[in-house]
mmCIF file with all atom_site columns, C-alpha atoms in Angstrom:
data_model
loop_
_atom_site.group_PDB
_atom_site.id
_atom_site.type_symbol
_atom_site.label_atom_id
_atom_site.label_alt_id
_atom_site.label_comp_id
_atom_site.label_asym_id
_atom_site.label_entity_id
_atom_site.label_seq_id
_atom_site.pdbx_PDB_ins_code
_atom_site.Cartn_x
_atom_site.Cartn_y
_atom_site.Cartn_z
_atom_site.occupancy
_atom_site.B_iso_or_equiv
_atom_site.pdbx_formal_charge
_atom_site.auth_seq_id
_atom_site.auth_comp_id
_atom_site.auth_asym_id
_atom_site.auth_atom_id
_atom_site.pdbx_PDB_model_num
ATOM 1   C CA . UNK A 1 1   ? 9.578   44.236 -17.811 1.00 38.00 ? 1   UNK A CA 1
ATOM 2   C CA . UNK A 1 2   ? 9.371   40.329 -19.067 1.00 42.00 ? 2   UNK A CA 1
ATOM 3   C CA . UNK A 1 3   ? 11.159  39.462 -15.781 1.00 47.00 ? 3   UNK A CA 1
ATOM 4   C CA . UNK A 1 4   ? 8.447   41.736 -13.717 1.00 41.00 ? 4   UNK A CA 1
ATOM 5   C CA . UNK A 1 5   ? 5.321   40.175 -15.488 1.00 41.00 ? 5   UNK A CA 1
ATOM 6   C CA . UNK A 1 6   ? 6.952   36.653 -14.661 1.00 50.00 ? 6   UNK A CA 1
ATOM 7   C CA . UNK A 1 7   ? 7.305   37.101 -11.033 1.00 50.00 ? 7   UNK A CA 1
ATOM 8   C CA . UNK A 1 8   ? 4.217   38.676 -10.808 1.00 43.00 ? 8   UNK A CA 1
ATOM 9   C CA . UNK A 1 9   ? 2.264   35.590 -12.490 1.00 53.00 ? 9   UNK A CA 1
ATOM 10  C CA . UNK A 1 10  ? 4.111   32.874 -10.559 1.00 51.00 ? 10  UNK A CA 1
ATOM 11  C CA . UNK A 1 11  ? 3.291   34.828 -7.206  1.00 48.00 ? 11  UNK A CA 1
ATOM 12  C CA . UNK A 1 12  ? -0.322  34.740 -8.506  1.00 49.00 ? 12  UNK A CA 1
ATOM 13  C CA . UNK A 1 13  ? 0.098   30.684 -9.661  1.00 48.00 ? 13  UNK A CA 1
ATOM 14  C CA . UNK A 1 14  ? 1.821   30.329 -6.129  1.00 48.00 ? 14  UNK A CA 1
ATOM 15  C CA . UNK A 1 15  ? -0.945  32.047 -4.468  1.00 44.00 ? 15  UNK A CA 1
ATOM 16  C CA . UNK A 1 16  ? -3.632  30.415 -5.871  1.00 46.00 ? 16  UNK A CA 1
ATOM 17  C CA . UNK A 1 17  ? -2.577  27.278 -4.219  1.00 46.00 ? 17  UNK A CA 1
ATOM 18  C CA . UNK A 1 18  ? -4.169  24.731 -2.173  1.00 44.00 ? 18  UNK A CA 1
ATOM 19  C CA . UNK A 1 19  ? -6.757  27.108 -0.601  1.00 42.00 ? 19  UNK A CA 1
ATOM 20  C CA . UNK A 1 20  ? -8.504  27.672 -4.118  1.00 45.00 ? 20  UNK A CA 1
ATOM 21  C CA . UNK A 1 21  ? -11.648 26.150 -4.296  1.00 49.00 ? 21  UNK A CA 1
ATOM 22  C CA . UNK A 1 22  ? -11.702 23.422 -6.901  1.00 52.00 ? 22  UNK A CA 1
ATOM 23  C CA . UNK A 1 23  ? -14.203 22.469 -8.458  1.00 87.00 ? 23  UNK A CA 1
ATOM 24  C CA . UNK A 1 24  ? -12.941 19.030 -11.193 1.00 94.00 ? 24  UNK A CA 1
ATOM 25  C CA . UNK A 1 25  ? -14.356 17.944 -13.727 1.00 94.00 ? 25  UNK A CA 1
ATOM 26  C CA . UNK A 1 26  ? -14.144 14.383 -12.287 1.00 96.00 ? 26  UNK A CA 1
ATOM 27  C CA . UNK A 1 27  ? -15.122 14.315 -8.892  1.00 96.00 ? 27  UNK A CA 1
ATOM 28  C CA . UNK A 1 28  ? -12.943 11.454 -8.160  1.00 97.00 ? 28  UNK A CA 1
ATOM 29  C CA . UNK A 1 29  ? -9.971  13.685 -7.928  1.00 97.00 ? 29  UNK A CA 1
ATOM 30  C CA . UNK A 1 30  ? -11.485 16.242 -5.728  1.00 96.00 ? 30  UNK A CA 1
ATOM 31  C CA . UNK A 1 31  ? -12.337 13.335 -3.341  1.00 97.00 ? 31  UNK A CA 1
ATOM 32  C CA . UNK A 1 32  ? -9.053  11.629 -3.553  1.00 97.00 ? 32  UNK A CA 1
ATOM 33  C CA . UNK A 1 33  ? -7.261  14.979 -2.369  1.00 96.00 ? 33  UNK A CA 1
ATOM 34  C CA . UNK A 1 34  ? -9.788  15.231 0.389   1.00 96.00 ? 34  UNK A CA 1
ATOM 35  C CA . UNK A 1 35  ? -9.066  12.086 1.693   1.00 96.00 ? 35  UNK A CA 1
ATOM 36  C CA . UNK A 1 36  ? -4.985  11.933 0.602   1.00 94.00 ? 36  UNK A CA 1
ATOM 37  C CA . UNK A 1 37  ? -4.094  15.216 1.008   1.00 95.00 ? 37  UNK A CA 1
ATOM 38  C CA . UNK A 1 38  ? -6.832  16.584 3.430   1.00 96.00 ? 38  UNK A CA 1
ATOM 39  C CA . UNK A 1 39  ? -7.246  19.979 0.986   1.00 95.00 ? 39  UNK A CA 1
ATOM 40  C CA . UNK A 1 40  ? -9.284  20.515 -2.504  1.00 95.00 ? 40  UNK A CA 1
ATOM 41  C CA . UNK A 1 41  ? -7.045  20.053 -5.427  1.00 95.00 ? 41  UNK A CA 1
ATOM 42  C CA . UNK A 1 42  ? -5.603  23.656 -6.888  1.00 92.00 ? 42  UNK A CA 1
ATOM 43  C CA . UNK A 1 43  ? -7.564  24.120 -10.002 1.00 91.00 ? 43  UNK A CA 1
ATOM 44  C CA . UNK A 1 44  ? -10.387 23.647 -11.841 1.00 91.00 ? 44  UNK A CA 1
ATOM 45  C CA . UNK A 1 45  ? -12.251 22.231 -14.512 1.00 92.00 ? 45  UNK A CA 1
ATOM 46  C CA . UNK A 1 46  ? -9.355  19.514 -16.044 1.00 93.00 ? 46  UNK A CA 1
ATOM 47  C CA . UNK A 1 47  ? -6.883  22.656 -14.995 1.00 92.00 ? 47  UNK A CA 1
ATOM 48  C CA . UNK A 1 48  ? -3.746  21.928 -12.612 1.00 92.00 ? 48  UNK A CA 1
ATOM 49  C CA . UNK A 1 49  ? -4.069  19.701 -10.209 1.00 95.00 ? 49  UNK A CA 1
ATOM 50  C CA . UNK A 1 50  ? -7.894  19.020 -11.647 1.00 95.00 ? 50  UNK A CA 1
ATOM 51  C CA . UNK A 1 51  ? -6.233  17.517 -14.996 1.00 94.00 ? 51  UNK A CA 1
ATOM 52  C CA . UNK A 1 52  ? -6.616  13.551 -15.295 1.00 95.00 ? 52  UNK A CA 1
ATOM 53  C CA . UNK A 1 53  ? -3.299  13.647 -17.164 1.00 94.00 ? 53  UNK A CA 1
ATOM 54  C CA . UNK A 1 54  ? -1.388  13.579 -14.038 1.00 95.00 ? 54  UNK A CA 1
ATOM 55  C CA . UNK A 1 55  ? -2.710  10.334 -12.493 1.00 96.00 ? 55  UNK A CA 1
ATOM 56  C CA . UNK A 1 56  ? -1.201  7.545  -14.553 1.00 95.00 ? 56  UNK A CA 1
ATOM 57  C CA . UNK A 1 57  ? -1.664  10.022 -17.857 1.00 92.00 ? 57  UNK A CA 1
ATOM 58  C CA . UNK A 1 58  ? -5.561  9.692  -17.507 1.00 94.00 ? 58  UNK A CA 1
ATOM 59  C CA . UNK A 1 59  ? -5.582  5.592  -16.995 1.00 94.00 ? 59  UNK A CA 1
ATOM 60  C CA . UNK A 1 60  ? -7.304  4.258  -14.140 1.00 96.00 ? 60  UNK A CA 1
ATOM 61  C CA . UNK A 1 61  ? -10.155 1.481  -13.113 1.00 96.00 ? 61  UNK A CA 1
ATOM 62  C CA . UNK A 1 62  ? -11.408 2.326  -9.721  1.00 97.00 ? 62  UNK A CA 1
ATOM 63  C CA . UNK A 1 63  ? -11.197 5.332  -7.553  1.00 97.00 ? 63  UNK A CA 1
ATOM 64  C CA . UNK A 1 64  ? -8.579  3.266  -4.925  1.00 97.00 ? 64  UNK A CA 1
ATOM 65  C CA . UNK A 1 65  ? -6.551  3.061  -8.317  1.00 97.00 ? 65  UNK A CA 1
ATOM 66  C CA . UNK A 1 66  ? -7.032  6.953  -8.600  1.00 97.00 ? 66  UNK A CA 1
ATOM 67  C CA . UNK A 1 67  ? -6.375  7.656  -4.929  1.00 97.00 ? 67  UNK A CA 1
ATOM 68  C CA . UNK A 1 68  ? -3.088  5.719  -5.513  1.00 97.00 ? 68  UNK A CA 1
ATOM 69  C CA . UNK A 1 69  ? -2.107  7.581  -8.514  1.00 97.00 ? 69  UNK A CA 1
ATOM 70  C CA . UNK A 1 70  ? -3.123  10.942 -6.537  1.00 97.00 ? 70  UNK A CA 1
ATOM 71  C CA . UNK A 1 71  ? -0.585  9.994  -3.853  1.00 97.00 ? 71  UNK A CA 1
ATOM 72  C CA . UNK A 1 72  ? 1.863   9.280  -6.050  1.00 96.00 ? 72  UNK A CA 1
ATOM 73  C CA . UNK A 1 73  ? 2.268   12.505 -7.544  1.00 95.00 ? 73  UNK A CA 1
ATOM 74  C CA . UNK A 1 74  ? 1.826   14.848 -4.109  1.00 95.00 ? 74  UNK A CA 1
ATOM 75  C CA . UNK A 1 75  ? 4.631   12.449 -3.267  1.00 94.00 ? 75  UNK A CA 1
ATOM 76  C CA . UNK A 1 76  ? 6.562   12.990 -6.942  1.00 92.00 ? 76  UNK A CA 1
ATOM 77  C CA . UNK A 1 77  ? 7.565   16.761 -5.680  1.00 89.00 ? 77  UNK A CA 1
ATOM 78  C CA . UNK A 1 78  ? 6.049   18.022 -8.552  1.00 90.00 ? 78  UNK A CA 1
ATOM 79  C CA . UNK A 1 79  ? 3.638   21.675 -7.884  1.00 90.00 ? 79  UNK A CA 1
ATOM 80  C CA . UNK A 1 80  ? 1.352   23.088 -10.480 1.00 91.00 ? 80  UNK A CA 1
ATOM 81  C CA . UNK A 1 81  ? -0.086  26.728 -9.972  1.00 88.00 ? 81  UNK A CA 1
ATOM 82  C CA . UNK A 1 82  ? -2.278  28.285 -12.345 1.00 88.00 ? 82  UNK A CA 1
ATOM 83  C CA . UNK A 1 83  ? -3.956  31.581 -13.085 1.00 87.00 ? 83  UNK A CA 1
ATOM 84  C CA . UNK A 1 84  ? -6.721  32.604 -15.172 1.00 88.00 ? 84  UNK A CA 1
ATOM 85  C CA . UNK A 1 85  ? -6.101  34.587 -18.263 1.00 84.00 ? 85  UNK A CA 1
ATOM 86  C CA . UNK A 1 86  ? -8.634  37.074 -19.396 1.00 80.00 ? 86  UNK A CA 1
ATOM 87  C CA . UNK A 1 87  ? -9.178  35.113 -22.878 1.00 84.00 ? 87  UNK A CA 1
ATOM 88  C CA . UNK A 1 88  ? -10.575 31.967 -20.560 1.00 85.00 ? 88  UNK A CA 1
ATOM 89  C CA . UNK A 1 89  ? -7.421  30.152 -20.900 1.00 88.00 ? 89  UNK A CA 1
ATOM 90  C CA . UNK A 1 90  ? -4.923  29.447 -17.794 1.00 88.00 ? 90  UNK A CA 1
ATOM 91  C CA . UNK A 1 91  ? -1.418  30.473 -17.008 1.00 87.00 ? 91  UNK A CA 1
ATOM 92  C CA . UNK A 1 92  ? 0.161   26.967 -15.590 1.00 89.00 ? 92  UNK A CA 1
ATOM 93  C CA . UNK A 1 93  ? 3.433   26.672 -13.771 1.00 88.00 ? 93  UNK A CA 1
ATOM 94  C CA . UNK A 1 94  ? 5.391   23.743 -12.981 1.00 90.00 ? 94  UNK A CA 1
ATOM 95  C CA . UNK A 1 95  ? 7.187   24.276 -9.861  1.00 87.00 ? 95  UNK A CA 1
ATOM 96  C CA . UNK A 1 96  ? 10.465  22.866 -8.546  1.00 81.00 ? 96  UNK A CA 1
ATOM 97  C CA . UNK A 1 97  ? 11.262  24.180 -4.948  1.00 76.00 ? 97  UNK A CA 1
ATOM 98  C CA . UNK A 1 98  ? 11.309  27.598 -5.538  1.00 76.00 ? 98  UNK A CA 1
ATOM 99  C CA . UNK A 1 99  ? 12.383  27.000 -9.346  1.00 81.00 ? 99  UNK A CA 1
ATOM 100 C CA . UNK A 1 100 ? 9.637   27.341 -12.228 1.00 84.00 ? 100 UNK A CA 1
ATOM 101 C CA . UNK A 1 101 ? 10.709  24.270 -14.246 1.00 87.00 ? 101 UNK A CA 1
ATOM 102 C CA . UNK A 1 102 ? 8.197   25.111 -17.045 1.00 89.00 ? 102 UNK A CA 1
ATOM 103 C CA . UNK A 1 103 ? 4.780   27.100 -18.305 1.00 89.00 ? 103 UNK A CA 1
ATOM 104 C CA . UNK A 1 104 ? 2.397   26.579 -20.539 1.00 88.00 ? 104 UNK A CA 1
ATOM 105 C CA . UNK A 1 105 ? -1.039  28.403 -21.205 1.00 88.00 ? 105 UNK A CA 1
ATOM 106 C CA . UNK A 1 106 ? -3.480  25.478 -21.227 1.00 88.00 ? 106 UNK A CA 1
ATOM 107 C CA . UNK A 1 107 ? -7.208  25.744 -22.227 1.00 88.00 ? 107 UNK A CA 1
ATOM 108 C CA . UNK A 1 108 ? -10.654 25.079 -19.707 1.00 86.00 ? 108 UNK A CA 1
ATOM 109 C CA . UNK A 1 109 ? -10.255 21.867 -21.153 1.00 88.00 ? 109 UNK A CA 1
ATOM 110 C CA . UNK A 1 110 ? -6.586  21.203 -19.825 1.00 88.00 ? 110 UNK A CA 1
ATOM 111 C CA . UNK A 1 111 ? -5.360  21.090 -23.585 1.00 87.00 ? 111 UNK A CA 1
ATOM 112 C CA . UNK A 1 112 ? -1.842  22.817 -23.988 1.00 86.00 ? 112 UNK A CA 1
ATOM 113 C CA . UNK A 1 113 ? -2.675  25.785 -26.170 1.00 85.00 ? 113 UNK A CA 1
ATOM 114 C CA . UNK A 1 114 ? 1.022   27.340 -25.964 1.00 79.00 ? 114 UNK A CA 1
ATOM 115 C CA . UNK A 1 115 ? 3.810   25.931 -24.098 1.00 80.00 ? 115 UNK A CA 1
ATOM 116 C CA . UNK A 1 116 ? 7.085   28.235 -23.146 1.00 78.00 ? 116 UNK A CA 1
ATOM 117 C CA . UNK A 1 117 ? 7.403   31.173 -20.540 1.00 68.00 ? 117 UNK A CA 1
ATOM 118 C CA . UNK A 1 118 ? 7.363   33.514 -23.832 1.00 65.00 ? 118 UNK A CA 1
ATOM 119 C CA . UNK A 1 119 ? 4.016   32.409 -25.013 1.00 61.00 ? 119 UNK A CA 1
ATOM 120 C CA . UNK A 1 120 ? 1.985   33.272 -22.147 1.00 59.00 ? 120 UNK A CA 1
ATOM 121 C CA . UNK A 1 121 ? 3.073   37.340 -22.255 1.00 52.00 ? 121 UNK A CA 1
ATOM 122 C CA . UNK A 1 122 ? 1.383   36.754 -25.853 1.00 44.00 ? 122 UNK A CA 1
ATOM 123 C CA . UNK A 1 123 ? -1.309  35.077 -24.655 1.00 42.00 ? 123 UNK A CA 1
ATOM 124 C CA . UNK A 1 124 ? -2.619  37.521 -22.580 1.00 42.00 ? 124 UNK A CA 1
ATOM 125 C CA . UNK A 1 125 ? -0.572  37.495 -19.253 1.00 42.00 ? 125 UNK A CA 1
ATOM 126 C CA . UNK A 1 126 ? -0.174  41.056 -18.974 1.00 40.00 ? 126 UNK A CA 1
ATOM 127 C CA . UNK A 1 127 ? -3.880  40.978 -17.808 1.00 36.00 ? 127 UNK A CA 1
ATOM 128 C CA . UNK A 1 128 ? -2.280  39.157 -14.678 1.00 37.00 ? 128 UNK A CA 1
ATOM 129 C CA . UNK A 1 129 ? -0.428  42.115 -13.869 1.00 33.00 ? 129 UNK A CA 1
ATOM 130 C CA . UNK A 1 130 ? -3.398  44.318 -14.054 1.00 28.00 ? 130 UNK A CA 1
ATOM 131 C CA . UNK A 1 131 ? -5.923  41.568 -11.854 1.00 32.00 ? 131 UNK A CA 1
ATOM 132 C CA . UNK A 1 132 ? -4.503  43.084 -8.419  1.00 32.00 ? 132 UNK A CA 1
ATOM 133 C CA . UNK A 1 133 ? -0.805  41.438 -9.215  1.00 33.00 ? 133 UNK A CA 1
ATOM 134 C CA . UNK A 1 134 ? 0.696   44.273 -7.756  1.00 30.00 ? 134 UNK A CA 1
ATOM 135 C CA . UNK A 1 135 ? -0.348  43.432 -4.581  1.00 27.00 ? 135 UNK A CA 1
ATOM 136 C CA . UNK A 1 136 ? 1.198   40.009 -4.665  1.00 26.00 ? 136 UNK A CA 1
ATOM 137 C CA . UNK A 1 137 ? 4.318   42.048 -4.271  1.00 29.00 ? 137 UNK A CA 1
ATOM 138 C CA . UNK A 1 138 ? 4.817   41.817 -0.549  1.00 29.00 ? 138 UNK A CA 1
ATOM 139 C CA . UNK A 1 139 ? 3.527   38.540 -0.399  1.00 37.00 ? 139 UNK A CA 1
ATOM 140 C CA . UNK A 1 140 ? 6.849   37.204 -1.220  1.00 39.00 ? 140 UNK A CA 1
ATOM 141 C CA . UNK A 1 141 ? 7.603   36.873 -4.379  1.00 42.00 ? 141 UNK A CA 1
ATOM 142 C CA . UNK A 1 142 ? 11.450  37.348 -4.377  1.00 41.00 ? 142 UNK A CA 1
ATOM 143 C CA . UNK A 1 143 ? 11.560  34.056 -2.701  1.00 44.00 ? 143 UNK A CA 1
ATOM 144 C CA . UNK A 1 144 ? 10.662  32.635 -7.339  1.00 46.00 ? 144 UNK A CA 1
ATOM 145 C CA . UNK A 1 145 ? 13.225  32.397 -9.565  1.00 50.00 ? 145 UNK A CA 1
ATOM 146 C CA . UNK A 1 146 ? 13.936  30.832 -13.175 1.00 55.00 ? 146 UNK A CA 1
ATOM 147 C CA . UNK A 1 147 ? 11.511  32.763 -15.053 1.00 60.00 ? 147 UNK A CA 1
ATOM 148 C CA . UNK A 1 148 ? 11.859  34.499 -18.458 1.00 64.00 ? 148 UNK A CA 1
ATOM 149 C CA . UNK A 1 149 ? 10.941  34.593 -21.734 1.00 66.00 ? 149 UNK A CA 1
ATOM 150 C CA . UNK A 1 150 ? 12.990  31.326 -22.368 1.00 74.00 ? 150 UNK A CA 1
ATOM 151 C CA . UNK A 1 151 ? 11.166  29.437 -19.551 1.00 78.00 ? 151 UNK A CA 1
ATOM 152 C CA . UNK A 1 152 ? 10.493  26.130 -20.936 1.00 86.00 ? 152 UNK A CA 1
ATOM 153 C CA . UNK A 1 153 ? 6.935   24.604 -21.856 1.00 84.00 ? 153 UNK A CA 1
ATOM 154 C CA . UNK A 1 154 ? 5.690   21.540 -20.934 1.00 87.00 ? 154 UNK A CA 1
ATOM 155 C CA . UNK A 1 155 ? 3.381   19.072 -22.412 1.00 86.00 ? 155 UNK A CA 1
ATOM 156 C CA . UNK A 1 156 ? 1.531   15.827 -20.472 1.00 86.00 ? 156 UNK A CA 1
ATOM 157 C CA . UNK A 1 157 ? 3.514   12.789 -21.999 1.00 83.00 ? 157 UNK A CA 1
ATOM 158 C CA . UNK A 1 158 ? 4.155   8.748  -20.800 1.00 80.00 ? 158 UNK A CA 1
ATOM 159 C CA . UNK A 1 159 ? 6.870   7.926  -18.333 1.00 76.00 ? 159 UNK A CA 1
ATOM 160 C CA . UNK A 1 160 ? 8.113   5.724  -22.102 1.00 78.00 ? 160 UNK A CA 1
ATOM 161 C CA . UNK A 1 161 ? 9.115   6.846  -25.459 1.00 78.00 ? 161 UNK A CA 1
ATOM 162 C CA . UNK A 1 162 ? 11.714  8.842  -27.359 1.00 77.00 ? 162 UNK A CA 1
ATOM 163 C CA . UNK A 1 163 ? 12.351  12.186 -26.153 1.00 76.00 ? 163 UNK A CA 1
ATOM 164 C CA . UNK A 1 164 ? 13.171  15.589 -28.821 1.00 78.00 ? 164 UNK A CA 1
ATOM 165 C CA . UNK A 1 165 ? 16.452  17.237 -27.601 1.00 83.00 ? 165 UNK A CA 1
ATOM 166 C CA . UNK A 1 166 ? 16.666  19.132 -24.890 1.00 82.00 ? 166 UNK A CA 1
ATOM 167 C CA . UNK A 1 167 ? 13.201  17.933 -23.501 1.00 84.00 ? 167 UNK A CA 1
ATOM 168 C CA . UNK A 1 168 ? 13.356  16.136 -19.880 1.00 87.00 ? 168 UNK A CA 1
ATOM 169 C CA . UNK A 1 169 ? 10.557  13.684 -17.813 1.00 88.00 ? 169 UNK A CA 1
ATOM 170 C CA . UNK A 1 170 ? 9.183   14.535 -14.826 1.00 87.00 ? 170 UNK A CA 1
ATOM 171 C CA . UNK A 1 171 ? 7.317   12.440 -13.545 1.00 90.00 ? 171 UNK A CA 1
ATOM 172 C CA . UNK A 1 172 ? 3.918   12.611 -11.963 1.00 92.00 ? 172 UNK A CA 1
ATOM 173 C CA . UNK A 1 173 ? 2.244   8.741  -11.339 1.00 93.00 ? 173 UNK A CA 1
ATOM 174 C CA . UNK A 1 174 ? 1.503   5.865  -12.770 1.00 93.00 ? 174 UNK A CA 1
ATOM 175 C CA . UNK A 1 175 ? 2.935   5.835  -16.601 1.00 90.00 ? 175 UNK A CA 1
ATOM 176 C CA . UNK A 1 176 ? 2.584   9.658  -16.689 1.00 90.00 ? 176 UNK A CA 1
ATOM 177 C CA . UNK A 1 177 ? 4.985   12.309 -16.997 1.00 89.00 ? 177 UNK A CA 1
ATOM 178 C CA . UNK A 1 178 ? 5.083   16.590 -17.791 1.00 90.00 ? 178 UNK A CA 1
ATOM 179 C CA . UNK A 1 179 ? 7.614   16.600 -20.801 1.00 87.00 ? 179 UNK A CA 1
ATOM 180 C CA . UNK A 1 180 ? 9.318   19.818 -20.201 1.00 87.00 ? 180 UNK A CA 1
ATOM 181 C CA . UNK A 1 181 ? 10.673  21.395 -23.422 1.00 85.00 ? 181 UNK A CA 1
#
């Protein structure tokens, strides 16, 4: 069951990739992708791709500063998907390859509200299943793997500082980093 609801939200974080239409709360980004990355970011609001946190954790004087930090982490290897939860919150994966590194249910705001693959079947990501996430079936969705209830959370943190056991940097641009727990 856990390991069918978890394939069925990354397929729909996967999915909603870079042809979503994103509308940012800080324009900036949305034109820096346009111009670096020649796509909208994924996301919206300060969600996924949209969040300021992964451009030099939210630090930056001029939009060439912000166009450099948006390179930076479409170089780092780092993928975010996200989908909508029917409380308003979002369902956001950290991808690897293929491999979900983390997830995390963040609010409109881009806060972490719950962080851990457990947490976002609590948080309402059955309703994910029950959005059309059937059909994401054929779509490819064998091709995910590393998801369970024990999928790790992740938090936006500084690329310096004193790491809890068992949490890891990745990191993103600039001085900012997902901590994955």
């Amino acid at each position: 069951m856990f390991k069918t609801l978890f394939s069925l939200l990354a397929l729909a974080l996967l999915l909603s990739g870079p042809t979503a239409s994103a509308q940012c709360r800080d324009p900036w980004i949305a034109q820096a992708y346009r111009q670096m990355a020649n796509r909208a970011p994924v996301g919206q609001g300060e969600v996924c791709e949209c969040n300021i946190h992964l451009y030099n954790n939210g630090s930056w004087g001029n939009y060439n500063e912000l166009a450099g930090y948006v390179k930076q982490y479409l170089q780092s290897g780092v993928r975010l998907g996200y989908a909508p939860l029917a409380n308003g919150n979002f369902a956001v994966a950290v991808l690897q390859g293929n491999q979900v590194a983390a997830i995390s249910v963040l609010n409109s705001g881009g806060n972490v509200v719950a962080s851990g693959g457990g947490n976002v079947v609590a948080s309402g990501g059955g309703n994910v299943v029950a959005s059309g996430g059937g059909n994401l079936v054929a779509s490819g969705g064998g091709n995910i793997s590393g998801l369970s209830a024990n999928t790790p959370g992740f938090s936006f943190g500084q690329a310096r500082g004193v790491l809890a056991t068992g949490e890891r940097r990745l990191p993103t641009s600039g001085g900012g980093t997902l901590v994955i727990r």
